Short mmCIF file of C-alpha atoms and ligand atoms in Angstrom, two decimals:
data_model
loop_
_atom_site.label_atom_id
_atom_site.label_comp_id
_atom_site.label_asym_id
_atom_site.label_seq_id
_atom_site.Cartn_x
_atom_site.Cartn_y
_atom_site.Cartn_z
CA UNK A 978 102.94 77.22 112.18
CA UNK A 979 100.90 80.35 112.52
CA UNK A 980 97.27 80.06 113.45
CA UNK A 981 94.42 82.02 112.06
CA UNK A 982 90.85 82.39 113.04
CA UNK A 983 88.60 79.83 111.40
CA UNK A 984 87.81 80.66 107.81
CA UNK A 985 84.09 80.87 108.56
CA UNK A 986 84.53 84.00 110.67
CA UNK A 987 85.71 85.90 107.59
CA UNK A 988 82.29 85.52 106.06
CA UNK A 989 80.78 87.53 108.85
CA UNK A 990 79.50 90.83 107.49
CA UNK A 991 81.13 92.65 110.39
CA UNK A 992 84.66 93.00 109.17
CA UNK A 993 87.19 93.77 111.86
CA UNK A 994 90.86 94.59 111.66
CA UNK A 995 93.26 91.64 111.60
CA UNK A 996 96.21 91.89 113.95
CA UNK A 997 99.23 89.62 113.72
CA UNK A 998 101.12 88.79 116.92
CA UNK A 999 104.70 87.59 116.41
CA UNK A 1000 105.83 86.31 119.78
CA UNK A 1001 107.34 83.01 120.90
CA UNK A 1002 106.43 83.39 124.58
CA UNK A 1003 103.15 81.58 124.80
CA UNK A 1004 101.84 83.33 127.90
CA UNK A 1005 102.44 86.79 126.46
CA UNK A 1006 101.01 85.86 123.06
CA UNK A 1007 97.88 84.32 124.56
CA UNK A 1008 97.28 87.25 126.89
CA UNK A 1009 97.53 89.72 124.04
CA UNK A 1010 95.40 87.54 121.78
CA UNK A 1011 92.65 87.31 124.38
CA UNK A 1012 92.65 91.06 125.01
CA UNK A 1013 92.48 91.81 121.27
CA UNK A 1014 89.67 89.34 120.67
CA UNK A 1015 87.70 90.91 123.53
CA UNK A 1016 87.95 94.19 121.62
CA UNK A 1017 86.60 92.56 118.47
CA UNK A 1018 89.81 92.20 116.47
CA UNK A 1019 90.69 89.15 114.40
CA UNK A 1020 93.98 87.73 115.60
CA UNK A 1021 96.67 85.68 113.90
CA UNK A 1022 99.66 84.32 115.78
CA UNK A 1023 103.18 83.49 114.66
CA UNK A 1024 105.88 82.02 116.89
CA UNK A 1025 108.95 83.03 114.91
CA UNK A 1026 110.13 85.87 112.71
CA UNK A 1027 110.04 83.64 109.64
CA UNK A 1028 106.40 82.69 110.24
CA UNK A 1029 105.52 86.28 111.01
CA UNK A 1030 107.17 87.46 107.80
CA UNK A 1031 105.36 84.80 105.79
CA UNK A 1032 101.96 85.73 107.21
CA UNK A 1033 102.54 89.47 106.91
CA UNK A 1034 103.50 89.26 103.26
CA UNK A 1035 100.82 86.75 102.26
CA UNK A 1036 97.83 87.99 104.24
CA UNK A 1037 98.52 91.71 104.75
CA UNK A 1038 97.32 92.08 108.35
CA UNK A 1039 96.16 95.56 109.39
CA UNK A 1040 98.69 95.78 112.19
CA UNK A 1041 101.62 93.71 113.49
CA UNK A 1042 102.71 93.31 117.10
CA UNK A 1043 106.32 92.19 116.81
CA UNK A 1044 108.51 90.97 119.65
CA UNK A 1045 112.23 91.76 119.35
CA UNK A 1046 113.46 88.51 120.83
CA UNK A 1047 112.45 85.60 118.68
CA UNK A 1048 114.00 82.27 117.79
CA UNK A 1049 115.71 82.42 114.39
CA UNK A 1050 115.68 85.90 112.90
CA UNK A 1051 114.90 88.55 115.51
CA UNK A 1052 112.18 91.18 115.42
CA UNK A 1053 114.44 93.79 113.84
CA UNK A 1054 115.36 91.54 110.95
CA UNK A 1055 111.72 90.43 110.58
CA UNK A 1056 110.64 94.05 110.31
CA UNK A 1057 113.42 94.87 107.87
CA UNK A 1058 112.34 91.99 105.61
CA UNK A 1059 108.65 92.91 105.88
CA UNK A 1060 109.32 96.49 104.84
CA UNK A 1061 111.64 95.32 102.06
CA UNK A 1062 108.79 93.13 100.77
CA UNK A 1063 106.48 96.15 100.67
CA UNK A 1064 104.43 95.61 103.83
CA UNK A 1065 103.16 98.95 105.11
CA UNK A 1066 101.20 97.63 108.08
CA UNK A 1067 101.80 99.63 111.24
CA UNK A 1068 104.18 97.73 113.54
CA UNK A 1069 104.24 97.89 117.31
CA UNK A 1070 107.47 96.40 118.65
CA UNK A 1071 107.76 94.70 122.02
CA UNK A 1072 111.11 95.20 123.69
CA UNK A 1073 112.56 93.72 126.86
CA UNK A 1074 115.46 96.07 127.57
CA UNK A 1075 116.46 99.69 127.20
CA UNK A 1076 119.14 98.91 124.63
CA UNK A 1077 116.47 97.33 122.42
CA UNK A 1078 114.44 100.53 122.73
CA UNK A 1079 117.49 102.49 121.60
CA UNK A 1080 117.75 100.19 118.63
CA UNK A 1081 114.06 100.51 117.71
CA UNK A 1082 114.39 104.28 117.74
CA UNK A 1083 117.86 104.40 116.23
CA UNK A 1084 117.62 101.98 113.34
CA UNK A 1085 114.63 103.58 111.66
CA UNK A 1086 113.49 100.24 110.34
CA UNK A 1087 109.97 101.53 110.09
CA UNK A 1088 108.48 100.51 113.44
CA UNK A 1089 105.61 102.81 114.32
CA UNK A 1090 105.69 102.46 118.08
CA UNK A 1091 107.09 100.23 120.80
CA UNK A 1092 106.21 98.97 124.25
CA UNK A 1093 108.68 97.76 126.86
CA UNK A 1094 107.87 94.54 128.69
CA UNK A 1095 106.19 94.12 131.04
CA UNK A 1096 103.31 96.22 129.76
CA UNK A 1097 99.66 96.55 130.72
CA UNK A 1098 97.01 95.36 128.29
CA UNK A 1099 95.17 98.65 128.60
CA UNK A 1100 98.28 100.49 127.49
CA UNK A 1101 98.76 98.04 124.64
CA UNK A 1102 95.18 98.53 123.49
CA UNK A 1103 95.40 102.31 123.50
CA UNK A 1104 98.61 102.17 121.43
CA UNK A 1105 96.99 99.80 118.95
CA UNK A 1106 93.91 101.96 118.53
CA UNK A 1107 96.08 105.02 118.02
CA UNK A 1108 98.17 103.23 115.38
CA UNK A 1109 95.11 101.94 113.53
CA UNK A 1110 93.49 105.37 113.60
CA UNK A 1111 96.65 106.98 112.28
CA UNK A 1112 96.98 104.39 109.51
CA UNK A 1113 93.38 103.90 108.45
CA UNK A 1114 91.39 106.83 109.77
CA UNK A 1115 87.81 105.84 110.31
CA UNK A 1116 88.60 102.16 109.93
CA UNK A 1117 90.21 102.34 113.37
CA UNK A 1118 87.39 100.97 115.47
CA UNK A 1119 87.05 97.23 115.30
CA UNK A 1120 83.38 97.23 116.14
CA UNK A 1121 82.15 100.76 115.50
CA UNK A 1122 80.30 102.05 112.47
CA UNK A 1123 83.15 102.32 110.02
CA UNK A 1124 83.36 104.52 106.98
CA UNK A 1125 86.15 104.79 104.46
CA UNK A 1126 86.34 108.16 102.75
CA UNK A 1127 88.26 109.33 99.79
CA UNK A 1128 87.18 112.70 98.47
CA UNK A 1129 83.43 112.44 97.99
CA UNK A 1130 83.56 108.64 97.84
CA UNK A 1131 82.27 107.04 101.04
CA UNK A 1132 82.33 103.30 101.71
CA UNK A 1133 80.18 102.28 104.66
CA UNK A 1134 81.63 98.94 105.71
CA UNK A 1135 78.86 97.93 108.07
CA UNK A 1136 75.90 98.78 105.89
CA UNK A 1137 77.79 97.75 102.76
CA UNK A 1138 76.83 100.98 101.05
CA UNK A 1139 78.86 103.08 98.68
CA UNK A 1140 78.16 106.70 97.86
CA UNK A 1141 79.68 109.45 95.81
CA UNK A 1142 78.45 112.66 97.29
CA UNK A 1143 74.72 112.20 97.64
CA UNK A 1144 74.59 109.54 94.94
CA UNK A 1145 74.21 105.98 96.14
CA UNK A 1146 76.07 103.45 94.00
CA UNK A 1147 74.77 99.97 93.44
CA UNK A 1148 77.54 97.37 93.69
CA UNK A 1149 77.41 93.60 93.51
CA UNK A 1150 78.69 91.66 96.54
CA UNK A 1151 81.91 90.83 94.71
CA UNK A 1152 82.47 94.40 93.60
CA UNK A 1153 81.93 95.57 97.15
CA UNK A 1154 84.44 93.07 98.51
CA UNK A 1155 87.08 94.12 96.00
CA UNK A 1156 86.50 97.79 96.75
CA UNK A 1157 86.55 97.15 100.49
CA UNK A 1158 89.92 95.41 100.31
CA UNK A 1159 91.47 98.01 98.04
CA UNK A 1160 90.09 101.06 99.85
CA UNK A 1161 90.98 99.74 103.30
CA UNK A 1162 94.67 100.01 102.43
CA UNK A 1163 95.29 102.90 100.08
CA UNK A 1164 98.48 102.49 98.10
CA UNK A 1165 98.74 98.80 98.84
CA UNK A 1166 99.02 96.87 95.57
CA UNK A 1167 96.81 93.79 95.33
CA UNK A 1168 97.64 91.24 92.65
CA UNK A 1169 94.79 89.74 90.63
CA UNK A 1170 95.48 86.38 92.25
CA UNK A 1171 95.22 87.93 95.69
CA UNK A 1172 91.95 89.66 94.87
CA UNK A 1173 90.60 86.44 93.46
CA UNK A 1174 91.43 84.67 96.73
CA UNK A 1175 89.73 87.44 98.67
CA UNK A 1176 86.47 87.22 96.75
CA UNK A 1177 86.34 83.41 96.60
CA UNK A 1178 83.55 83.39 99.17
CA UNK A 1179 81.34 85.25 96.75
CA UNK A 1180 82.24 83.53 93.51
CA UNK A 1181 82.35 80.09 92.01
CA UNK A 1182 85.69 78.43 92.64
CA UNK A 1183 86.66 77.99 89.01
CA UNK A 1184 87.01 81.69 88.25
CA UNK A 1185 90.35 82.75 86.86
CA UNK A 1186 92.27 85.94 87.38
CA UNK A 1187 90.83 87.60 84.30
CA UNK A 1188 87.45 87.85 86.02
CA UNK A 1189 89.07 90.33 88.40
CA UNK A 1190 89.73 92.64 85.44
CA UNK A 1191 86.05 92.47 84.59
CA UNK A 1192 84.98 93.31 88.14
CA UNK A 1193 87.45 96.18 88.29
CA UNK A 1194 86.16 97.55 85.02
CA UNK A 1195 82.56 97.40 86.30
CA UNK A 1196 83.62 99.06 89.54
CA UNK A 1197 85.29 101.87 87.64
CA UNK A 1198 82.21 102.43 85.54
CA UNK A 1199 80.23 102.90 88.74
CA UNK A 1200 82.78 104.86 90.77
CA UNK A 1201 84.87 106.93 88.44
CA UNK A 1202 83.98 110.10 86.57
CA UNK A 1203 86.07 108.81 83.68
CA UNK A 1204 86.58 105.03 83.85
CA UNK A 1205 89.39 105.33 81.29
CA UNK A 1206 91.26 107.72 83.55
CA UNK A 1207 90.53 106.41 87.04
CA UNK A 1208 91.35 108.39 90.19
CA UNK A 1209 90.19 105.84 92.78
CA UNK A 1210 91.19 102.40 91.53
CA UNK A 1211 94.58 102.52 89.87
CA UNK A 1212 96.23 99.91 87.68
CA UNK A 1213 99.78 99.07 88.72
CA UNK A 1214 101.29 97.67 85.57
CA UNK A 1215 102.53 94.13 85.92
CA UNK A 1216 101.46 93.99 89.57
CA UNK A 1217 97.73 94.49 90.00
CA UNK A 1218 95.50 97.19 91.42
CA UNK A 1219 95.76 99.73 94.20
CA UNK A 1220 93.41 102.25 95.71
CA UNK A 1221 94.72 105.82 95.35
CA UNK A 1222 96.49 107.32 98.33
CA UNK A 1223 95.20 110.62 99.61
CA1 LIG B 1223 110.08 86.59 122.69
#
């Protein structure tokens, strides 16, 4: 099974990027995990392509480190399935041989970068930071003061403040959490069920998915110029909600 950090750490107000490591070699996986945790990232581990795929599609990690050689389906097939399921997380592939590198480059499966084993942890870390910066802009730093910007909308993740231009918006804790999840991954569609799971820490457990609609509608009233014609939080019919891509 994959392992995740204890649930309690997610309640921490400092929200860091979650990185999934898919690697069956324990020593490599542990080394990478330790290095990432030292940098302040949350780390999840999977030991096979199937587990990695399951975690990636259910929990939407911010980045995936994916080994090519895995028991069961290999890294290439894992990546193909992830992309087919709509995962847009940046993927850094770990390869062991030159012919695997050729395949990573040649197949255009949607890997964002690769490293050939053996690799140094410093090199790994600089690749990861570059990938996160490319994918999420200011969200890149795990521990720094992070801001999400979209036009004149600014979400300050550390101070939990939201502004449009000079105007400070007053959001409830639940509204902030929903906005944070949506805005952290523009274009990524979140189902109502998923959003409900994500805000469980802030809400009574017996809420149903319709309450998400209510929160979204309140958020739009606060954020949007015209809540009936939103430009930030979009409805994806039959699927859920997504934050607008730039
Ligand atoms: Ca391996």
